[in-house]
Amino acid sequence: MSSLRIDRLVKHYPIRTGFFGTRSLHAVDDVSFDLAPGETLGLVGESGSGKSTVGKCVTMLEPPTSGHVMLGDVDLTTLSYNQLRPLRKKVQIVFQDPNDSLNPRKTAGETVLEPFVLNGVATGAEAQRLTAELFEQVGLKPEHMARFPHQLSGGQQQRVGIARALASNPDFIVLDEPTSALDVSVQAKLIQLLKRLQADRNLGYLFISHDLSVVGYLSDRVAVMYLGQIVEIGSTRQVFERPRHPYTMALMSAVPSANPLERRERIHLAGEIPSPIDPPNHCRLVSRCPFATDECRSRPISLDVVEPGHRVACIRSVRGEIPVPEFLFASSVVHAPRLDAASIGLDLE
Ligand code: ADP
Ligand code: MG
């Protein structure tokens, strides 16, 4: 099975300003990562940091401005529409809002069956049988097949979305906040389902969420985005327990501790997230970072290795000039309350 490799991905949206001017909104700027079969990479960051745009580019729903989306040796960005079709099914996406992916005029059964026909896998009774099998695998009952989306609960709709993605027999699934709109108990069941499906099918997940407890529970590695860039990437333990980027430190300091007696020192970020329109070349956190110096405003950023598998885009941290906090992180916390992000100046919703 091939790996998925994202190389220097850029997505800019042109923005009209006045009569003549256009400026560029940098939704994603120079993002690289890879994802192995069976692995989960968590993608976290404040609202507007570019997570969904990465997900849409990875699945080629949005053409990248530049950069490469490599599935094994094949660069998906160089393919024509017809060449892309058979490969598209290998990388599926499930959205936060099932209304984005479920057709309100199709029954759940039709929605899940369709990819079997479109991909030439099966038709007629055989497609029906495969659909029924998927319904069972995602914990839906046979009678749900005849229902329309509005006749299903949020959790059931999301199971239909997952079943539809699985019908293409993908190697990778982008999960863009798949449980964020659901009650905590429903959310926990879906997370267990995703874990089981991954183990059964060796699926690679790009798991996008602002819920750090869930990301920590599901992910092997975590990438942290800020204003269109990855500022830190490493194993879940490295990023959650010994974060090296001041932005990650602020995020992680807000995750509820597994031990209620242990009080975490909160790391606060001042000010608002700056505009993504024509952002500077240097570190984008400088306006909010308590550790920023003039040097941070004069050097282009790069994601540098601080220990094996762990990279950070902070010149001061790489030189060991910023104290590294030690957070205890229990990866079994799924029911933890949502983090109290507003109190440390983050906008995660
Ligand atoms: P996230 O998922 O992390 O909340 P998004 O990827 O949705 O962030 O958005 C990143 C940035 O790109 C935001 O500033 C958003 O307003 C902008 N953006 C997203 N889609 C478009 C679009 N189609 N046109 C213009 N700007 C967009
Ligand atoms: Mg999003």
Tab-separated table of C-alpha atoms and ligand atoms in Angstrom:
chain	number	residue	atom	x	y	z
A	1	MET	CA	0.000	0.000	0.000
A	2	SER	CA	1.298	3.468	-0.895
A	3	SER	CA	1.932	6.337	1.480
A	4	LEU	CA	0.428	9.770	1.051
A	5	ARG	CA	2.956	12.592	0.893
A	6	ILE	CA	2.099	16.281	0.835
A	7	ASP	CA	4.975	18.383	-0.417
A	8	ARG	CA	5.146	22.190	-0.089
A	9	LEU	CA	1.392	22.583	-0.478
A	10	VAL	CA	0.199	26.147	-1.101
A	11	LYS	CA	-3.388	27.351	-1.483
A	12	HIS	CA	-3.989	31.056	-2.033
A	13	TYR	CA	-7.367	32.626	-2.740
A	14	PRO	CA	-7.441	35.861	-4.716
A	15	ILE	CA	-9.279	38.621	-2.856
A	16	ARG	CA	-10.548	41.715	-4.658
A	17	THR	CA	-9.677	44.991	-3.008
A	18	GLY	CA	-11.271	48.123	-4.478
A	19	PHE	CA	-11.524	48.519	-8.251
A	20	PHE	CA	-8.109	47.378	-9.383
A	21	GLY	CA	-6.372	45.594	-6.589
A	22	THR	CA	-6.293	41.910	-5.888
A	23	ARG	CA	-4.551	40.555	-2.865
A	24	SER	CA	-3.924	37.031	-1.859
A	25	LEU	CA	-5.437	35.181	1.077
A	26	HIS	CA	-2.868	32.616	2.199
A	27	ALA	CA	-5.103	29.777	3.403
A	28	VAL	CA	-2.217	27.263	3.251
A	29	ASP	CA	1.423	28.244	2.877
A	30	ASP	CA	4.138	25.662	2.299
A	31	VAL	CA	2.748	22.674	4.171
A	32	SER	CA	4.504	19.292	3.993
A	33	PHE	CA	3.783	16.015	5.792
A	34	ASP	CA	3.378	12.348	5.086
A	35	LEU	CA	0.866	9.771	6.169
A	36	ALA	CA	1.510	6.025	6.200
A	37	PRO	CA	-1.135	3.310	5.749
A	38	GLY	CA	-2.773	2.545	9.080
A	39	GLU	CA	-1.470	5.732	10.676
A	40	THR	CA	-3.397	8.673	12.152
A	41	LEU	CA	-2.006	12.174	11.817
A	42	GLY	CA	-3.946	14.725	13.875
A	43	LEU	CA	-4.194	18.235	12.444
A	44	VAL	CA	-4.991	20.900	15.015
A	45	GLY	CA	-5.102	24.676	15.137
A	46	GLU	CA	-7.413	27.605	15.654
A	47	SER	CA	-10.384	28.270	13.453
A	48	GLY	CA	-9.201	29.763	10.141
A	49	SER	CA	-5.687	28.268	10.381
A	50	GLY	CA	-6.164	26.327	7.123
A	51	LYS	CA	-6.976	22.804	8.334
A	52	SER	CA	-10.026	22.251	6.107
A	53	THR	CA	-8.216	23.733	3.115
A	54	VAL	CA	-5.424	21.193	3.607
A	55	GLY	CA	-8.072	18.444	3.731
A	56	LYS	CA	-9.716	19.656	0.520
A	57	CYS	CA	-6.380	19.896	-1.316
A	58	VAL	CA	-5.276	16.451	-0.109
A	59	THR	CA	-8.467	14.950	-1.580
A	60	MET	CA	-8.128	17.178	-4.681
A	61	LEU	CA	-11.557	18.739	-4.091
A	62	GLU	CA	-9.626	22.017	-4.368
A	63	PRO	CA	-6.713	22.279	-6.786
A	64	PRO	CA	-3.612	23.471	-4.901
A	65	THR	CA	-2.021	26.762	-6.009
A	66	SER	CA	1.307	24.914	-5.974
A	67	GLY	CA	2.928	21.914	-4.364
A	68	HIS	CA	2.412	18.195	-4.716
A	69	VAL	CA	0.014	15.562	-3.432
A	70	MET	CA	1.837	12.266	-3.888
A	71	LEU	CA	0.017	8.946	-3.613
A	72	GLY	CA	2.944	6.564	-3.823
A	73	ASP	CA	4.862	7.668	-6.939
A	74	VAL	CA	1.913	9.474	-8.529
A	75	ASP	CA	1.547	13.242	-8.217
A	76	LEU	CA	-2.223	13.793	-8.152
A	77	THR	CA	-1.806	17.504	-8.967
A	78	THR	CA	-0.448	16.706	-12.450
A	79	LEU	CA	-3.312	14.442	-13.528
A	80	SER	CA	-6.215	15.260	-15.829
A	81	TYR	CA	-9.769	14.850	-14.556
A	82	ASN	CA	-10.059	11.426	-16.184
A	83	GLN	CA	-6.689	10.241	-14.920
A	84	LEU	CA	-7.588	11.392	-11.422
A	85	ARG	CA	-10.909	9.556	-11.252
A	86	PRO	CA	-9.654	6.051	-10.433
A	87	LEU	CA	-7.194	7.419	-7.847
A	88	ARG	CA	-9.618	9.780	-6.163
A	89	LYS	CA	-11.421	6.931	-4.484
A	90	LYS	CA	-8.192	6.031	-2.645
A	91	VAL	CA	-8.376	9.262	-0.613
A	92	GLN	CA	-11.848	9.953	0.777
A	93	ILE	CA	-13.177	12.717	3.028
A	94	VAL	CA	-15.824	12.888	5.762
A	95	PHE	CA	-17.023	16.367	6.736
A	96	GLN	CA	-18.200	17.783	10.052
A	97	ASP	CA	-21.623	18.554	8.663
A	98	PRO	CA	-23.235	15.515	7.006
A	99	ASN	CA	-25.346	17.960	4.986
A	100	ASP	CA	-22.179	18.747	3.015
A	101	SER	CA	-21.751	15.159	1.906
A	102	LEU	CA	-25.232	13.585	2.002
A	103	ASN	CA	-27.718	14.289	-0.743
A	104	PRO	CA	-31.054	15.151	0.961
A	105	ARG	CA	-32.981	13.563	-1.932
A	106	LYS	CA	-31.269	10.186	-1.694
A	107	THR	CA	-31.931	7.466	0.856
A	108	ALA	CA	-29.051	6.368	3.048
A	109	GLY	CA	-28.940	3.094	1.107
A	110	GLU	CA	-28.692	4.870	-2.259
A	111	THR	CA	-25.966	7.157	-0.938
A	112	VAL	CA	-23.801	4.250	0.212
A	113	LEU	CA	-24.540	2.085	-2.833
A	114	GLU	CA	-23.656	4.748	-5.406
A	115	PRO	CA	-19.828	4.466	-5.188
A	116	PHE	CA	-19.985	0.706	-5.864
A	117	VAL	CA	-21.721	1.437	-9.170
A	118	LEU	CA	-19.673	4.541	-10.072
A	119	ASN	CA	-16.399	2.701	-9.433
A	120	GLY	CA	-17.566	-0.337	-11.418
A	121	VAL	CA	-17.265	-2.620	-8.389
A	122	ALA	CA	-20.777	-4.073	-8.443
A	123	THR	CA	-24.353	-3.499	-9.601
A	124	GLY	CA	-27.805	-4.862	-8.785
A	125	ALA	CA	-28.156	-7.443	-6.047
A	126	GLU	CA	-24.393	-7.641	-5.458
A	127	ALA	CA	-24.193	-3.866	-4.827
A	128	GLN	CA	-27.176	-4.211	-2.467
A	129	ARG	CA	-25.396	-6.961	-0.565
A	130	LEU	CA	-22.169	-4.924	-0.238
A	131	THR	CA	-24.191	-1.921	0.952
A	132	ALA	CA	-25.965	-3.991	3.610
A	133	GLU	CA	-22.572	-5.305	4.747
A	134	LEU	CA	-21.241	-1.742	5.150
A	135	PHE	CA	-24.339	-0.672	7.077
A	136	GLU	CA	-23.641	-3.453	9.535
A	137	GLN	CA	-19.941	-2.545	9.774
A	138	VAL	CA	-20.679	1.070	10.718
A	139	GLY	CA	-23.358	0.083	13.256
A	140	LEU	CA	-26.468	0.994	11.236
A	141	LYS	CA	-29.559	-1.207	11.015
A	142	PRO	CA	-30.955	-2.571	7.727
A	143	GLU	CA	-34.096	-0.422	8.145
A	144	HIS	CA	-31.933	2.733	8.020
A	145	MET	CA	-31.242	2.058	4.334
A	146	ALA	CA	-34.660	3.365	3.279
A	147	ARG	CA	-34.378	6.589	5.288
A	148	PHE	CA	-33.545	10.045	4.013
A	149	PRO	CA	-30.884	12.095	5.837
A	150	HIS	CA	-33.474	14.214	7.701
A	151	GLN	CA	-34.963	11.015	9.116
A	152	LEU	CA	-31.651	10.097	10.783
A	153	SER	CA	-29.935	11.446	13.901
A	154	GLY	CA	-26.640	13.381	13.596
A	155	GLY	CA	-24.657	10.334	14.694
A	156	GLN	CA	-26.474	8.081	12.202
A	157	GLN	CA	-25.913	10.606	9.389
A	158	GLN	CA	-22.205	10.602	10.175
A	159	ARG	CA	-22.188	6.782	10.057
A	160	VAL	CA	-23.769	6.983	6.590
A	161	GLY	CA	-21.024	9.454	5.570
A	162	ILE	CA	-18.370	7.040	6.824
A	163	ALA	CA	-20.038	4.085	5.065
A	164	ARG	CA	-20.136	6.047	1.803
A	165	ALA	CA	-16.430	6.840	2.130
A	166	LEU	CA	-15.689	3.156	2.818
A	167	ALA	CA	-17.689	2.056	-0.238
A	168	SER	CA	-14.834	3.370	-2.411
A	169	ASN	CA	-12.442	1.083	-0.508
A	170	PRO	CA	-10.026	3.942	0.272
A	171	ASP	CA	-6.508	3.702	1.683
A	172	PHE	CA	-6.818	7.101	3.359
A	173	ILE	CA	-9.662	9.138	4.849
A	174	VAL	CA	-9.573	12.834	5.720
A	175	LEU	CA	-11.842	13.266	8.736
A	176	ASP	CA	-12.650	16.966	9.001
A	177	GLU	CA	-14.101	17.509	12.490
A	178	PRO	CA	-16.264	14.392	12.015
A	179	THR	CA	-17.607	14.388	15.566
A	180	SER	CA	-17.601	18.088	16.471
A	181	ALA	CA	-21.318	18.601	15.892
A	182	LEU	CA	-22.332	15.615	18.028
A	183	ASP	CA	-23.125	15.035	21.705
A	184	VAL	CA	-20.213	13.767	23.775
A	185	SER	CA	-21.663	10.242	24.187
A	186	VAL	CA	-22.411	9.903	20.452
A	187	GLN	CA	-18.970	11.327	19.712
A	188	ALA	CA	-17.250	8.686	21.864
A	189	LYS	CA	-19.051	5.858	20.037
A	190	LEU	CA	-18.059	7.237	16.640
A	191	ILE	CA	-14.437	7.557	17.751
A	192	GLN	CA	-14.484	3.883	18.770
A	193	LEU	CA	-16.001	2.995	15.388
A	194	LEU	CA	-13.270	4.936	13.548
A	195	LYS	CA	-10.600	3.147	15.582
A	196	ARG	CA	-12.069	-0.271	14.818
A	197	LEU	CA	-12.463	0.427	11.086
A	198	GLN	CA	-8.877	1.638	10.942
A	199	ALA	CA	-7.578	-1.550	12.562
A	200	ASP	CA	-9.725	-3.792	10.313
A	201	ARG	CA	-8.781	-2.030	7.059
A	202	ASN	CA	-5.367	-0.521	7.788
A	203	LEU	CA	-6.749	2.918	6.943
A	204	GLY	CA	-4.609	6.052	7.167
A	205	TYR	CA	-6.457	8.968	8.784
A	206	LEU	CA	-5.827	12.685	8.527
A	207	PHE	CA	-7.874	13.627	11.573
A	208	ILE	CA	-8.750	17.324	11.694
A	209	SER	CA	-10.148	18.634	14.959
A	210	HIS	CA	-9.974	21.423	17.462
A	211	ASP	CA	-10.819	18.957	20.224
A	212	LEU	CA	-7.352	18.160	21.520
A	213	SER	CA	-8.487	15.361	23.816
A	214	VAL	CA	-9.917	13.430	20.879
A	215	VAL	CA	-6.889	14.186	18.690
A	216	GLY	CA	-4.560	12.940	21.431
A	217	TYR	CA	-6.577	9.771	21.845
A	218	LEU	CA	-6.670	8.886	18.131
A	219	SER	CA	-3.404	10.183	16.704
A	220	ASP	CA	0.020	8.608	16.313
A	221	ARG	CA	1.458	11.957	15.283
A	222	VAL	CA	0.154	15.512	15.500
A	223	ALA	CA	0.713	18.572	13.306
A	224	VAL	CA	-0.128	22.029	14.661
A	225	MET	CA	-1.207	24.729	12.213
A	226	TYR	CA	-1.102	28.479	12.664
A	227	LEU	CA	-2.151	30.904	9.918
A	228	GLY	CA	-1.705	28.465	7.054
A	229	GLN	CA	1.537	26.874	8.215
A	230	ILE	CA	2.595	23.873	10.260
A	231	VAL	CA	4.484	25.287	13.256
A	232	GLU	CA	5.143	21.960	14.971
A	233	ILE	CA	4.901	18.287	14.065
A	234	GLY	CA	5.899	15.203	16.008
A	235	SER	CA	4.642	12.128	17.798
A	236	THR	CA	1.544	12.708	19.909
A	237	ARG	CA	3.643	12.346	23.043
A	238	GLN	CA	6.271	14.846	21.842
A	239	VAL	CA	3.705	17.460	20.870
A	240	PHE	CA	1.356	17.009	23.835
A	241	GLU	CA	3.879	16.465	26.617
A	242	ARG	CA	6.955	18.448	25.563
A	243	PRO	CA	5.721	21.052	23.060
A	244	ARG	CA	8.520	23.217	21.695
A	245	HIS	CA	6.641	25.934	19.805
A	246	PRO	CA	5.138	28.730	21.934
A	247	TYR	CA	1.854	28.385	20.053
A	248	THR	CA	1.659	24.645	20.801
A	249	MET	CA	2.587	25.372	24.423
A	250	ALA	CA	-0.429	27.688	24.675
A	251	LEU	CA	-2.708	25.083	23.047
A	252	MET	CA	-1.519	22.212	25.215
A	253	SER	CA	-1.596	24.211	28.417
A	254	ALA	CA	-5.376	24.396	27.927
A	255	VAL	CA	-5.967	20.634	27.634
A	256	PRO	CA	-7.636	19.407	30.823
A	257	SER	CA	-5.148	17.395	32.835
A	258	ALA	CA	-5.821	13.730	33.531
A	259	ASN	CA	-5.097	14.430	37.168
A	260	PRO	CA	-7.446	17.050	38.643
A	261	LEU	CA	-4.947	17.779	41.448
A	262	GLU	CA	-2.284	18.736	38.953
A	263	ARG	CA	-2.748	22.348	37.957
A	264	ARG	CA	-1.209	23.375	34.705
A	265	GLU	CA	0.425	26.677	34.258
A	266	ARG	CA	-1.514	28.368	31.483
A	267	ILE	CA	0.530	29.932	28.719
A	268	HIS	CA	-1.344	32.924	27.383
A	269	LEU	CA	-1.249	34.458	23.936
A	270	ALA	CA	-2.022	38.146	23.682
A	271	GLY	CA	-4.022	39.736	20.903
A	272	GLU	CA	-5.950	38.514	17.913
A	273	ILE	CA	-4.952	36.130	15.146
A	274	PRO	CA	-3.576	38.395	12.353
A	275	SER	CA	-5.029	38.588	8.850
A	276	PRO	CA	-4.155	35.794	6.405
A	277	ILE	CA	-4.097	38.333	3.560
A	278	ASP	CA	-0.527	38.884	2.341
A	279	PRO	CA	1.035	37.723	5.627
A	280	PRO	CA	4.724	38.386	6.385
A	281	ASN	CA	7.530	36.032	5.464
A	282	HIS	CA	8.762	35.791	9.045
A	283	CYS	CA	7.175	33.948	11.974
A	284	ARG	CA	3.441	34.690	11.985
A	285	LEU	CA	3.087	34.394	15.760
A	286	VAL	CA	5.305	37.407	16.582
A	287	SER	CA	2.375	39.724	17.334
A	288	ARG	CA	1.107	37.325	20.028
A	289	CYS	CA	4.234	35.493	21.203
A	290	PRO	CA	5.602	36.305	24.672
A	291	PHE	CA	9.078	35.151	23.544
A	292	ALA	CA	9.348	37.134	20.271
A	293	THR	CA	12.436	39.284	19.607
A	294	ASP	CA	13.503	41.520	16.701
A	295	GLU	CA	15.307	38.557	15.177
A	296	CYS	CA	11.962	36.717	14.899
A	297	ARG	CA	10.714	39.600	12.729
A	298	SER	CA	13.734	39.529	10.420
A	299	ARG	CA	14.213	35.838	9.539
A	300	PRO	CA	12.106	33.639	7.239
A	301	ILE	CA	10.676	30.674	9.103
A	302	SER	CA	11.691	27.060	8.608
A	303	LEU	CA	10.521	23.853	10.240
A	304	ASP	CA	13.644	22.484	11.950
A	305	VAL	CA	14.368	19.169	13.636
A	306	VAL	CA	14.660	19.359	17.444
A	307	GLU	CA	14.743	15.605	18.109
A	308	PRO	CA	14.082	12.544	15.919
A	309	GLY	CA	10.591	12.845	14.404
A	310	HIS	CA	9.939	16.255	15.984
A	311	ARG	CA	10.148	19.523	14.013
A	312	VAL	CA	9.449	23.066	15.118
A	313	ALA	CA	9.223	26.427	13.329
A	314	CYS	CA	10.718	28.642	16.032
A	315	ILE	CA	14.314	29.844	15.828
A	316	ARG	CA	14.514	30.573	19.532
A	317	SER	CA	13.112	27.209	20.593
A	318	VAL	CA	15.455	25.325	18.252
A	319	ARG	CA	18.394	27.069	19.988
A	320	GLY	CA	17.035	26.025	23.381
A	321	GLU	CA	16.222	29.600	24.444
A	322	ILE	CA	12.639	28.841	25.450
A	323	PRO	CA	11.940	26.672	28.504
A	324	VAL	CA	10.188	23.434	27.532
A	325	PRO	CA	7.096	22.741	29.642
A	326	GLU	CA	6.324	19.176	30.706
A	327	PHE	CA	2.665	18.327	30.485
A	328	LEU	CA	1.284	15.006	31.591
A	329	PHE	CA	-1.029	13.692	28.939
A	330	ALA	CA	-3.245	10.658	29.407
A	331	SER	CA	-4.184	9.388	25.988
A	332	SER	CA	-7.264	7.666	27.378
A	333	VAL	CA	-9.096	10.954	27.902
A	334	VAL	CA	-11.932	11.118	25.381
A	335	HIS	CA	-14.663	12.367	27.639
A	336	ALA	CA	-12.683	15.319	28.917
A	337	PRO	CA	-14.569	18.607	28.774
A	338	ARG	CA	-13.857	20.913	25.889
A	339	LEU	CA	-10.810	22.985	26.587
A	340	ASP	CA	-11.198	26.416	27.993
A	341	ALA	CA	-9.540	28.015	25.003
A	342	ALA	CA	-11.065	31.467	25.168
A	343	SER	CA	-9.426	32.084	28.553
A	344	ILE	CA	-5.965	31.782	27.026
A	345	GLY	CA	-6.771	33.868	23.969
A	346	LEU	CA	-7.407	31.115	21.418
A	347	ASP	CA	-10.324	30.828	19.037
A	348	LEU	CA	-10.894	27.147	18.445
A	349	GLU	CA	-14.588	27.036	17.573
B	1	ADP	P1	-9.933	25.933	9.351
B	1	ADP	O1	-10.506	24.684	8.764
B	1	ADP	O2	-8.630	25.713	10.066
B	1	ADP	O3	-10.903	26.658	10.220
B	1	ADP	P2	-10.025	26.920	6.606
B	1	ADP	O4	-9.125	26.006	5.852
B	1	ADP	O5	-11.474	26.701	6.495
B	1	ADP	O6	-9.569	26.945	8.145
B	1	ADP	O7	-9.722	28.430	6.153
B	1	ADP	C1	-8.421	28.964	6.096
B	1	ADP	C2	-8.485	30.388	5.587
B	1	ADP	O8	-8.855	30.372	4.221
B	1	ADP	C3	-9.507	31.253	6.312
B	1	ADP	O9	-8.974	32.557	6.414
B	1	ADP	C4	-10.694	31.212	5.375
B	1	ADP	O10	-11.489	32.370	5.514
B	1	ADP	C5	-10.031	31.149	4.019
B	1	ADP	N1	-10.824	30.458	2.983
B	1	ADP	C6	-11.244	29.171	3.018
B	1	ADP	N2	-11.924	28.852	1.887
B	1	ADP	C7	-11.936	29.977	1.126
B	1	ADP	C8	-12.480	30.311	-0.169
B	1	ADP	N3	-13.132	29.396	-0.905
B	1	ADP	N4	-12.283	31.574	-0.629
B	1	ADP	C9	-11.601	32.504	0.096
B	1	ADP	N5	-11.070	32.247	1.307
B	1	ADP	C10	-11.224	31.009	1.822
B	2	MG	MG	-12.343	23.746	9.140
